[in-house]
Amino acid sequence: MESPSRPTRMEINLTAIQHNIRTIQSRVGPAVEVMAVVKANGYGHGAVSVARAAIDAGATWLGVATLEEGLQLRQAGLSHPILVFGPIGRRYLGTAISQSLDMVVYDLDVLQSVSAAAERVGQPGQIHLKIDTGMGRVGLLPEWFGQDWVNHVQNPNLRWRGLMSHLADSDGPDETNTREQLRTFLDIIEKVRQWGALPRWIHLANSAAAMRYPGTWFNLVRVGIAMYGGLPYEKAQGLQPALTWRSNITHIKRVPRGFYVGYGKTYCTEQDAWIVNVPVGYADGYRRTLSNLAQVLIRGHRYPVVGRISMDQLSVAIPITDDVAIGDDVVLIGQDGDEKIRVEELANTIDTISYEIFTGISDRVPRLYGYSD
Ligand SMILES: *Cc1c(COP(=O)(O)O)cnc(C)c1O
């Protein structure tokens, strides 16, 4: 449940989302289409708003993890192709088919269930066959993939729309793993070509590969983190962060040297200071492990988060010589004047990745949308 009465909010700049989609599109060129990956509520940014903005900027596909995420987009009136990456329980396959959701398949069992459900619904099931070229998670191992699979997918109840795989290390410093996966995938494609059965869509690249590895593009790239302006690899350039995570100062007190702050009394002032209270805590997704490590921006300056982060609030220490007031903006992620806190800064501080910070921002933080000009 959202709390609009509280100043903590996420501001999502849809112009930045569109800029990032266009940046990727111009990188991959007009022959390659872009799938906007909006799983997990658009990496926390709001699936429907992000999907609409991405489509308006030229994305032609949408990608989600669950059936419900796909249905949410359909209910919002989005009629573009939607690929559901994750598993869909047998009883729900008919719903997916009747809503024209594309599904990822790599088990014969599942394929047969999709076919049976499609027969019941009276509409073909749209499937993408996934090969495990080295991610080692889901997908058909190359040695399991023979011509019999072409017979399985060329079933009148099915529409074989895609051949896909997923990269394990496209964000890493070394190209070797990606090269190897690409070679394996190319072998598979060549086999299928010889069997005379290539589907319309061939796709392998995520954000990092869409920016770095042209060989992986084929005719569709699946772009998540880059669309939000997260860095898909360390040196990625040209992406604009879409998110500003903002709150306000709601309480200030002047305290002397030797004053302890918060649960466990883990922070003690070394001189007179302002201790300001900001109504955001770990229940909003501002992780408790950031306690005594993170910084925030107030009036364009960086200040430390001090003491333990609580469920609903945190404290910031400010030198007594600096001016602050109740109602001042506090930027947790985003830009303020010349200072900037990227999501990667928070993620690196607590040894995680931008994806986890984004998707951890909880539902009670209202999402506000705008265009920057
Ligand atoms: C999440 C996901 C993506 C997007 O990955 P990014 O690194 O965010 O671009 C692409 N493909 C699949 C199968 C995914 O699950």
Tab-separated table of C-alpha atoms and ligand atoms in Angstrom:
chain	number	residue	atom	x	y	z
A	1	MET	CA	0.000	0.000	0.000
A	2	GLU	CA	1.324	3.413	-1.001
A	3	SER	CA	1.786	6.290	1.447
A	4	PRO	CA	1.266	9.537	-0.473
A	5	SER	CA	0.990	11.473	2.786
A	6	ARG	CA	4.667	10.880	3.438
A	7	PRO	CA	7.301	12.731	1.398
A	8	THR	CA	9.250	9.613	0.358
A	9	ARG	CA	8.705	8.900	-3.337
A	10	MET	CA	10.218	7.555	-6.536
A	11	GLU	CA	10.227	9.968	-9.468
A	12	ILE	CA	10.580	8.215	-12.797
A	13	ASN	CA	11.695	10.272	-15.754
A	14	LEU	CA	10.130	8.600	-18.783
A	15	THR	CA	12.224	10.790	-21.076
A	16	ALA	CA	15.298	8.996	-19.727
A	17	ILE	CA	13.662	5.592	-20.375
A	18	GLN	CA	12.993	6.670	-23.946
A	19	HIS	CA	16.490	8.082	-24.374
A	20	ASN	CA	17.932	4.749	-23.226
A	21	ILE	CA	15.724	2.747	-25.594
A	22	ARG	CA	16.760	4.991	-28.496
A	23	THR	CA	20.419	4.727	-27.494
A	24	ILE	CA	20.213	0.935	-27.629
A	25	GLN	CA	18.198	1.024	-30.858
A	26	SER	CA	20.764	3.203	-32.590
A	27	ARG	CA	23.540	0.930	-31.293
A	28	VAL	CA	21.961	-2.238	-32.690
A	29	GLY	CA	20.624	-0.619	-35.850
A	30	PRO	CA	17.236	-0.741	-37.533
A	31	ALA	CA	17.387	-4.433	-38.467
A	32	VAL	CA	17.365	-5.487	-34.809
A	33	GLU	CA	14.264	-5.068	-32.662
A	34	VAL	CA	14.270	-4.169	-28.983
A	35	MET	CA	12.381	-6.033	-26.268
A	36	ALA	CA	11.785	-3.850	-23.209
A	37	VAL	CA	12.129	-6.111	-20.181
A	38	VAL	CA	9.631	-4.947	-17.545
A	39	LYS	CA	9.601	-7.948	-15.218
A	40	ALA	CA	9.388	-7.346	-11.452
A	41	ASN	CA	7.203	-4.275	-11.956
A	42	GLY	CA	9.633	-2.762	-14.423
A	43	TYR	CA	12.636	-3.322	-12.132
A	44	GLY	CA	10.585	-1.458	-9.522
A	45	HIS	CA	9.928	1.521	-11.813
A	46	GLY	CA	6.341	0.498	-12.684
A	47	ALA	CA	5.750	-1.985	-15.498
A	48	VAL	CA	2.856	-0.344	-17.325
A	49	SER	CA	4.238	3.201	-17.456
A	50	VAL	CA	7.696	1.996	-18.456
A	51	ALA	CA	6.270	-0.363	-21.087
A	52	ARG	CA	4.206	2.400	-22.683
A	53	ALA	CA	7.157	4.789	-22.759
A	54	ALA	CA	9.433	2.098	-24.213
A	55	ILE	CA	6.925	1.202	-26.925
A	56	ASP	CA	6.520	4.885	-27.816
A	57	ALA	CA	10.314	5.075	-28.156
A	58	GLY	CA	10.381	2.155	-30.589
A	59	ALA	CA	10.553	-1.053	-28.566
A	60	THR	CA	8.432	-3.728	-30.273
A	61	TRP	CA	8.454	-6.509	-27.672
A	62	LEU	CA	7.866	-6.636	-23.917
A	63	GLY	CA	9.469	-9.178	-21.615
A	64	VAL	CA	8.170	-10.324	-18.215
A	65	ALA	CA	8.898	-13.121	-15.765
A	66	THR	CA	5.418	-14.285	-14.783
A	67	LEU	CA	1.994	-14.824	-16.291
A	68	GLU	CA	0.484	-12.210	-13.966
A	69	GLU	CA	3.009	-9.639	-15.141
A	70	GLY	CA	2.005	-10.364	-18.729
A	71	LEU	CA	-1.705	-10.132	-17.921
A	72	GLN	CA	-1.176	-6.793	-16.187
A	73	LEU	CA	0.241	-5.379	-19.439
A	74	ARG	CA	-2.594	-6.825	-21.509
A	75	GLN	CA	-5.177	-5.405	-19.076
A	76	ALA	CA	-3.539	-2.009	-19.462
A	77	GLY	CA	-4.257	-2.287	-23.177
A	78	LEU	CA	-0.764	-3.112	-24.424
A	79	SER	CA	-1.246	-5.293	-27.479
A	80	HIS	CA	2.414	-5.783	-28.452
A	81	PRO	CA	4.087	-9.178	-28.329
A	82	ILE	CA	4.881	-10.136	-24.732
A	83	LEU	CA	7.297	-12.917	-23.866
A	84	VAL	CA	6.909	-14.601	-20.466
A	85	PHE	CA	10.375	-15.864	-19.460
A	86	GLY	CA	9.385	-17.920	-16.439
A	87	PRO	CA	7.350	-21.060	-15.854
A	88	ILE	CA	3.548	-21.036	-16.093
A	89	GLY	CA	1.606	-23.645	-14.155
A	90	ARG	CA	-0.310	-26.120	-16.300
A	91	ARG	CA	-3.763	-24.861	-15.270
A	92	TYR	CA	-2.851	-21.368	-16.409
A	93	LEU	CA	-1.511	-22.164	-19.864
A	94	GLY	CA	-4.916	-21.595	-21.459
A	95	THR	CA	-5.022	-18.075	-20.010
A	96	ALA	CA	-1.576	-17.311	-21.400
A	97	ILE	CA	-2.563	-18.618	-24.822
A	98	SER	CA	-5.878	-16.789	-24.970
A	99	GLN	CA	-4.086	-13.548	-24.093
A	100	SER	CA	-1.559	-14.189	-26.895
A	101	LEU	CA	1.387	-14.283	-24.509
A	102	ASP	CA	4.540	-15.880	-25.909
A	103	MET	CA	6.061	-18.558	-23.697
A	104	VAL	CA	9.554	-19.924	-23.179
A	105	VAL	CA	9.739	-23.708	-23.484
A	106	TYR	CA	12.569	-26.219	-22.932
A	107	ASP	CA	10.790	-29.314	-21.622
A	108	LEU	CA	8.932	-31.770	-23.803
A	109	ASP	CA	6.369	-32.186	-21.031
A	110	VAL	CA	5.616	-28.487	-20.985
A	111	LEU	CA	5.533	-28.328	-24.768
A	112	GLN	CA	2.888	-31.032	-24.815
A	113	SER	CA	0.869	-29.262	-22.127
A	114	VAL	CA	0.988	-26.041	-24.136
A	115	SER	CA	-0.167	-27.936	-27.187
A	116	ALA	CA	-3.055	-29.530	-25.282
A	117	ALA	CA	-4.088	-26.196	-23.762
A	118	ALA	CA	-3.926	-24.553	-27.196
A	119	GLU	CA	-6.213	-27.221	-28.597
A	120	ARG	CA	-8.723	-26.538	-25.791
A	121	VAL	CA	-8.550	-22.775	-26.262
A	122	GLY	CA	-8.728	-23.052	-30.031
A	123	GLN	CA	-5.765	-20.749	-30.538
A	124	PRO	CA	-2.116	-21.654	-31.185
A	125	GLY	CA	0.417	-21.446	-28.359
A	126	GLN	CA	3.262	-19.074	-29.201
A	127	ILE	CA	6.560	-20.520	-28.095
A	128	HIS	CA	10.249	-19.686	-27.930
A	129	LEU	CA	12.597	-22.614	-27.554
A	130	LYS	CA	15.357	-21.936	-25.070
A	131	ILE	CA	18.784	-23.529	-25.361
A	132	ASP	CA	21.182	-23.672	-22.413
A	133	THR	CA	24.375	-22.555	-24.157
A	134	GLY	CA	26.297	-22.055	-20.925
A	135	MET	CA	24.203	-20.272	-18.337
A	136	GLY	CA	23.636	-23.665	-16.741
A	137	ARG	CA	20.247	-22.750	-15.333
A	138	VAL	CA	17.293	-23.552	-17.582
A	139	GLY	CA	17.107	-24.530	-21.224
A	140	LEU	CA	17.727	-27.530	-23.417
A	141	LEU	CA	21.335	-28.647	-23.360
A	142	PRO	CA	22.735	-28.606	-26.922
A	143	GLU	CA	23.313	-32.359	-26.818
A	144	TRP	CA	19.597	-32.917	-26.154
A	145	PHE	CA	18.588	-30.791	-29.067
A	146	GLY	CA	18.023	-32.920	-32.167
A	147	GLN	CA	15.796	-32.824	-35.222
A	148	ASP	CA	13.010	-34.484	-33.211
A	149	TRP	CA	12.535	-31.099	-31.515
A	150	VAL	CA	11.706	-29.531	-34.856
A	151	ASN	CA	8.956	-32.106	-35.221
A	152	HIS	CA	7.737	-31.349	-31.698
A	153	VAL	CA	7.507	-27.606	-32.302
A	154	GLN	CA	6.030	-27.886	-35.781
A	155	ASN	CA	2.726	-28.908	-34.337
A	156	PRO	CA	-0.482	-27.298	-35.626
A	157	ASN	CA	-1.387	-26.228	-32.070
A	158	LEU	CA	1.850	-24.322	-31.717
A	159	ARG	CA	3.399	-21.365	-33.376
A	160	TRP	CA	7.187	-21.624	-33.121
A	161	ARG	CA	8.171	-17.964	-32.909
A	162	GLY	CA	11.592	-17.886	-31.341
A	163	LEU	CA	14.903	-19.585	-30.669
A	164	MET	CA	16.724	-18.106	-27.691
A	165	SER	CA	19.422	-18.456	-25.102
A	166	HIS	CA	20.727	-16.358	-22.207
A	167	LEU	CA	24.253	-15.126	-21.447
A	168	ALA	CA	25.937	-15.832	-18.125
A	169	ASP	CA	28.806	-13.356	-18.225
A	170	SER	CA	28.104	-10.542	-20.681
A	171	ASP	CA	28.718	-7.955	-17.946
A	172	GLY	CA	32.101	-9.359	-16.894
A	173	PRO	CA	35.531	-8.068	-17.889
A	174	ASP	CA	36.436	-11.128	-19.967
A	175	GLU	CA	34.827	-11.987	-23.308
A	176	THR	CA	35.695	-15.691	-23.252
A	177	ASN	CA	32.483	-17.042	-21.755
A	178	THR	CA	30.299	-14.941	-24.041
A	179	ARG	CA	32.293	-15.965	-27.142
A	180	GLU	CA	31.875	-19.604	-26.182
A	181	GLN	CA	28.128	-19.290	-25.622
A	182	LEU	CA	27.776	-17.451	-28.912
A	183	ARG	CA	29.650	-20.205	-30.770
A	184	THR	CA	27.392	-22.856	-29.238
A	185	PHE	CA	24.280	-20.856	-30.134
A	186	LEU	CA	25.508	-20.337	-33.722
A	187	ASP	CA	25.999	-24.101	-34.079
A	188	ILE	CA	22.410	-24.660	-32.979
A	189	ILE	CA	21.115	-22.032	-35.401
A	190	GLU	CA	23.086	-23.618	-38.246
A	191	LYS	CA	21.584	-27.017	-37.469
A	192	VAL	CA	18.064	-25.640	-37.414
A	193	ARG	CA	18.718	-23.799	-40.664
A	194	GLN	CA	19.764	-27.061	-42.283
A	195	TRP	CA	16.559	-28.659	-41.062
A	196	GLY	CA	14.816	-25.782	-42.848
A	197	ALA	CA	12.922	-24.640	-39.801
A	198	LEU	CA	14.269	-21.334	-38.426
A	199	PRO	CA	11.665	-19.358	-36.472
A	200	ARG	CA	11.142	-15.639	-37.020
A	201	TRP	CA	12.935	-14.457	-33.860
A	202	ILE	CA	16.441	-15.362	-32.773
A	203	HIS	CA	17.598	-13.758	-29.533
A	204	LEU	CA	20.449	-13.988	-27.087
A	205	ALA	CA	21.512	-10.522	-25.896
A	206	ASN	CA	20.624	-8.811	-22.619
A	207	SER	CA	21.545	-5.158	-21.944
A	208	ALA	CA	25.286	-5.652	-21.629
A	209	ALA	CA	25.494	-7.734	-24.812
A	210	ALA	CA	23.253	-5.275	-26.682
A	211	MET	CA	25.842	-2.597	-25.943
A	212	ARG	CA	29.064	-4.618	-26.291
A	213	TYR	CA	28.730	-7.713	-28.474
A	214	PRO	CA	27.282	-7.121	-31.958
A	215	GLY	CA	27.511	-10.840	-32.817
A	216	THR	CA	24.861	-11.593	-30.202
A	217	TRP	CA	22.158	-9.340	-31.611
A	218	PHE	CA	20.511	-11.495	-34.304
A	219	ASN	CA	17.132	-9.803	-34.811
A	220	LEU	CA	16.044	-9.061	-31.238
A	221	VAL	CA	17.764	-7.867	-28.058
A	222	ARG	CA	16.233	-8.133	-24.578
A	223	VAL	CA	16.963	-4.944	-22.669
A	224	GLY	CA	16.294	-4.501	-18.975
A	225	ILE	CA	18.777	-2.677	-16.773
A	226	ALA	CA	20.084	-0.344	-19.506
A	227	MET	CA	16.579	0.954	-20.192
A	228	TYR	CA	16.361	2.131	-16.567
A	229	GLY	CA	19.758	3.771	-16.847
A	230	GLY	CA	21.522	1.218	-14.656
A	231	LEU	CA	24.989	0.345	-15.897
A	232	PRO	CA	24.952	-3.107	-17.509
A	233	TYR	CA	28.728	-3.293	-17.191
A	234	GLU	CA	31.228	-1.143	-15.425
A	235	LYS	CA	32.228	1.150	-18.260
A	236	ALA	CA	28.887	1.492	-20.024
A	237	GLN	CA	28.276	4.998	-21.361
A	238	GLY	CA	25.447	7.084	-22.702
A	239	LEU	CA	22.624	5.884	-20.421
A	240	GLN	CA	20.535	8.213	-18.282
A	241	PRO	CA	19.247	7.057	-14.892
A	242	ALA	CA	15.454	7.297	-14.906
A	243	LEU	CA	14.977	7.168	-11.158
A	244	THR	CA	15.212	9.816	-8.477
A	245	TRP	CA	14.442	8.351	-5.071
A	246	ARG	CA	13.611	11.277	-2.876
A	247	SER	CA	12.363	12.167	0.578
A	248	ASN	CA	12.361	15.222	2.849
A	249	ILE	CA	13.769	16.225	6.171
A	250	THR	CA	10.891	15.886	8.646
A	251	HIS	CA	12.693	16.613	11.924
A	252	ILE	CA	15.934	18.316	12.977
A	253	LYS	CA	17.726	18.538	16.292
A	254	ARG	CA	20.913	20.179	17.362
A	255	VAL	CA	22.957	17.746	19.436
A	256	PRO	CA	26.239	17.993	21.323
A	257	ARG	CA	29.404	15.964	20.876
A	258	GLY	CA	29.025	12.463	22.365
A	259	PHE	CA	25.392	12.034	21.297
A	260	TYR	CA	24.312	8.538	20.242
A	261	VAL	CA	21.954	7.881	17.349
A	262	GLY	CA	19.591	4.978	16.720
A	263	TYR	CA	19.130	1.323	17.682
A	264	GLY	CA	22.168	-0.277	19.230
A	265	LYS	CA	23.792	3.153	19.644
A	266	THR	CA	26.175	2.415	16.783
A	267	TYR	CA	26.991	6.060	16.007
A	268	CYS	CA	28.244	8.792	18.295
A	269	THR	CA	28.784	12.413	17.269
A	270	GLU	CA	32.350	13.735	17.485
A	271	GLN	CA	31.236	17.348	17.698
A	272	ASP	CA	28.081	19.437	17.786
A	273	ALA	CA	25.878	18.487	14.848
A	274	TRP	CA	22.438	18.585	13.322
A	275	ILE	CA	20.836	15.168	13.353
A	276	VAL	CA	18.066	15.139	10.771
A	277	ASN	CA	15.379	12.549	10.394
A	278	VAL	CA	14.273	11.234	7.013
A	279	PRO	CA	11.141	9.060	6.777
A	280	VAL	CA	12.564	6.198	4.732
A	281	GLY	CA	13.790	2.885	6.080
A	282	TYR	CA	14.464	-0.702	5.253
A	283	ALA	CA	10.739	-1.449	4.846
A	284	ASP	CA	10.861	0.963	1.903
A	285	GLY	CA	13.800	-0.962	0.471
A	286	TYR	CA	16.565	1.284	1.782
A	287	ARG	CA	18.593	-1.614	3.045
A	288	ARG	CA	19.602	-1.825	6.682
A	289	THR	CA	23.091	-2.961	5.745
A	290	LEU	CA	23.641	0.568	4.401
A	291	SER	CA	23.652	1.805	8.035
A	292	ASN	CA	26.678	4.009	8.778
A	293	LEU	CA	27.903	3.478	5.173
A	294	ALA	CA	25.603	5.276	2.717
A	295	GLN	CA	25.355	8.956	1.932
A	296	VAL	CA	22.441	11.134	0.837
A	297	LEU	CA	22.248	14.474	-0.943
A	298	ILE	CA	20.787	17.572	0.711
A	299	ARG	CA	21.055	21.009	-0.914
A	300	GLY	CA	23.548	19.523	-3.368
A	301	HIS	CA	25.916	18.211	-0.656
A	302	ARG	CA	26.719	14.698	0.474
A	303	TYR	CA	26.031	13.749	4.068
A	304	PRO	CA	26.390	10.418	5.887
A	305	VAL	CA	23.562	8.172	6.986
A	306	VAL	CA	24.356	7.609	10.650
A	307	GLY	CA	23.231	5.019	13.161
A	308	ARG	CA	21.164	1.995	12.237
A	309	ILE	CA	18.604	2.437	9.509
A	310	SER	CA	15.193	1.696	11.058
A	311	MET	CA	12.181	0.112	9.416
A	312	ASP	CA	10.610	3.472	8.529
A	313	GLN	CA	13.249	6.144	9.091
A	314	LEU	CA	16.891	6.983	9.061
A	315	SER	CA	19.153	9.716	10.441
A	316	VAL	CA	21.703	11.926	8.731
A	317	ALA	CA	24.453	13.909	10.453
A	318	ILE	CA	25.152	17.439	9.270
A	319	PRO	CA	27.905	19.790	10.456
A	320	ILE	CA	26.550	22.566	12.618
A	321	THR	CA	27.976	25.150	10.210
A	322	ASP	CA	25.768	23.932	7.340
A	323	ASP	CA	22.231	25.194	6.746
A	324	VAL	CA	19.367	22.726	6.569
A	325	ALA	CA	15.655	23.044	7.239
A	326	ILE	CA	12.607	20.875	7.705
A	327	GLY	CA	11.149	20.192	4.278
A	328	ASP	CA	14.517	20.128	2.483
A	329	ASP	CA	14.766	17.486	-0.217
A	330	VAL	CA	16.839	14.419	0.565
A	331	VAL	CA	18.010	12.479	-2.481
A	332	LEU	CA	18.764	8.805	-1.840
A	333	ILE	CA	19.364	7.923	-5.500
A	334	GLY	CA	19.635	10.594	-8.164
A	335	GLN	CA	21.085	13.999	-8.845
A	336	ASP	CA	21.039	17.139	-6.714
A	337	GLY	CA	22.980	20.094	-8.052
A	338	ASP	CA	26.375	18.809	-9.181
A	339	GLU	CA	26.262	15.792	-6.921
A	340	LYS	CA	24.903	12.437	-7.972
A	341	ILE	CA	24.278	9.099	-6.287
A	342	ARG	CA	23.922	6.304	-8.787
A	343	VAL	CA	22.146	3.090	-7.881
A	344	GLU	CA	25.498	1.352	-8.396
A	345	GLU	CA	26.987	3.383	-5.549
A	346	LEU	CA	24.444	1.953	-3.100
A	347	ALA	CA	24.720	-1.517	-4.600
A	348	ASN	CA	28.533	-1.572	-4.422
A	349	THR	CA	28.461	-0.338	-0.826
A	350	ILE	CA	26.620	-3.454	0.285
A	351	ASP	CA	28.096	-5.904	-2.211
A	352	THR	CA	25.025	-6.364	-4.358
A	353	ILE	CA	23.879	-5.226	-7.804
A	354	SER	CA	21.707	-2.386	-9.044
A	355	TYR	CA	18.957	-4.878	-9.959
A	356	GLU	CA	18.492	-5.874	-6.331
A	357	ILE	CA	18.333	-2.282	-5.094
A	358	PHE	CA	15.780	-1.344	-7.787
A	359	THR	CA	13.529	-4.342	-7.255
A	360	GLY	CA	13.763	-4.008	-3.481
A	361	ILE	CA	12.066	-0.602	-3.340
A	362	SER	CA	8.764	-1.527	-1.762
A	363	ASP	CA	5.192	-0.859	-2.836
A	364	ARG	CA	4.566	1.718	-0.163
A	365	VAL	CA	6.844	4.172	-1.954
A	366	PRO	CA	4.644	6.043	-4.454
A	367	ARG	CA	5.853	6.067	-8.076
A	368	LEU	CA	5.468	9.423	-9.797
A	369	TYR	CA	5.945	9.804	-13.540
A	370	GLY	CA	7.026	12.691	-15.683
A	371	TYR	CA	8.861	13.738	-18.809
A	372	SER	CA	11.911	15.948	-18.361
A	373	ASP	CA	11.012	18.535	-21.033
B	1	LIG	C1	15.927	-10.193	-17.013
B	1	LIG	C2	16.260	-10.767	-18.323
B	1	LIG	C3	16.823	-9.982	-19.330
B	1	LIG	C4	17.244	-8.544	-19.121
B	1	LIG	O1	18.536	-8.510	-18.523
B	1	LIG	P1	19.263	-7.110	-18.305
B	1	LIG	O2	20.623	-7.481	-17.841
B	1	LIG	O3	18.493	-6.381	-17.259
B	1	LIG	O4	19.245	-6.406	-19.602
B	1	LIG	C5	16.994	-10.552	-20.576
B	1	LIG	N1	16.652	-11.835	-20.811
B	1	LIG	C6	16.133	-12.621	-19.849
B	1	LIG	C7	15.781	-14.033	-20.173
B	1	LIG	C8	15.928	-12.128	-18.581
B	1	LIG	O5	15.412	-12.914	-17.632
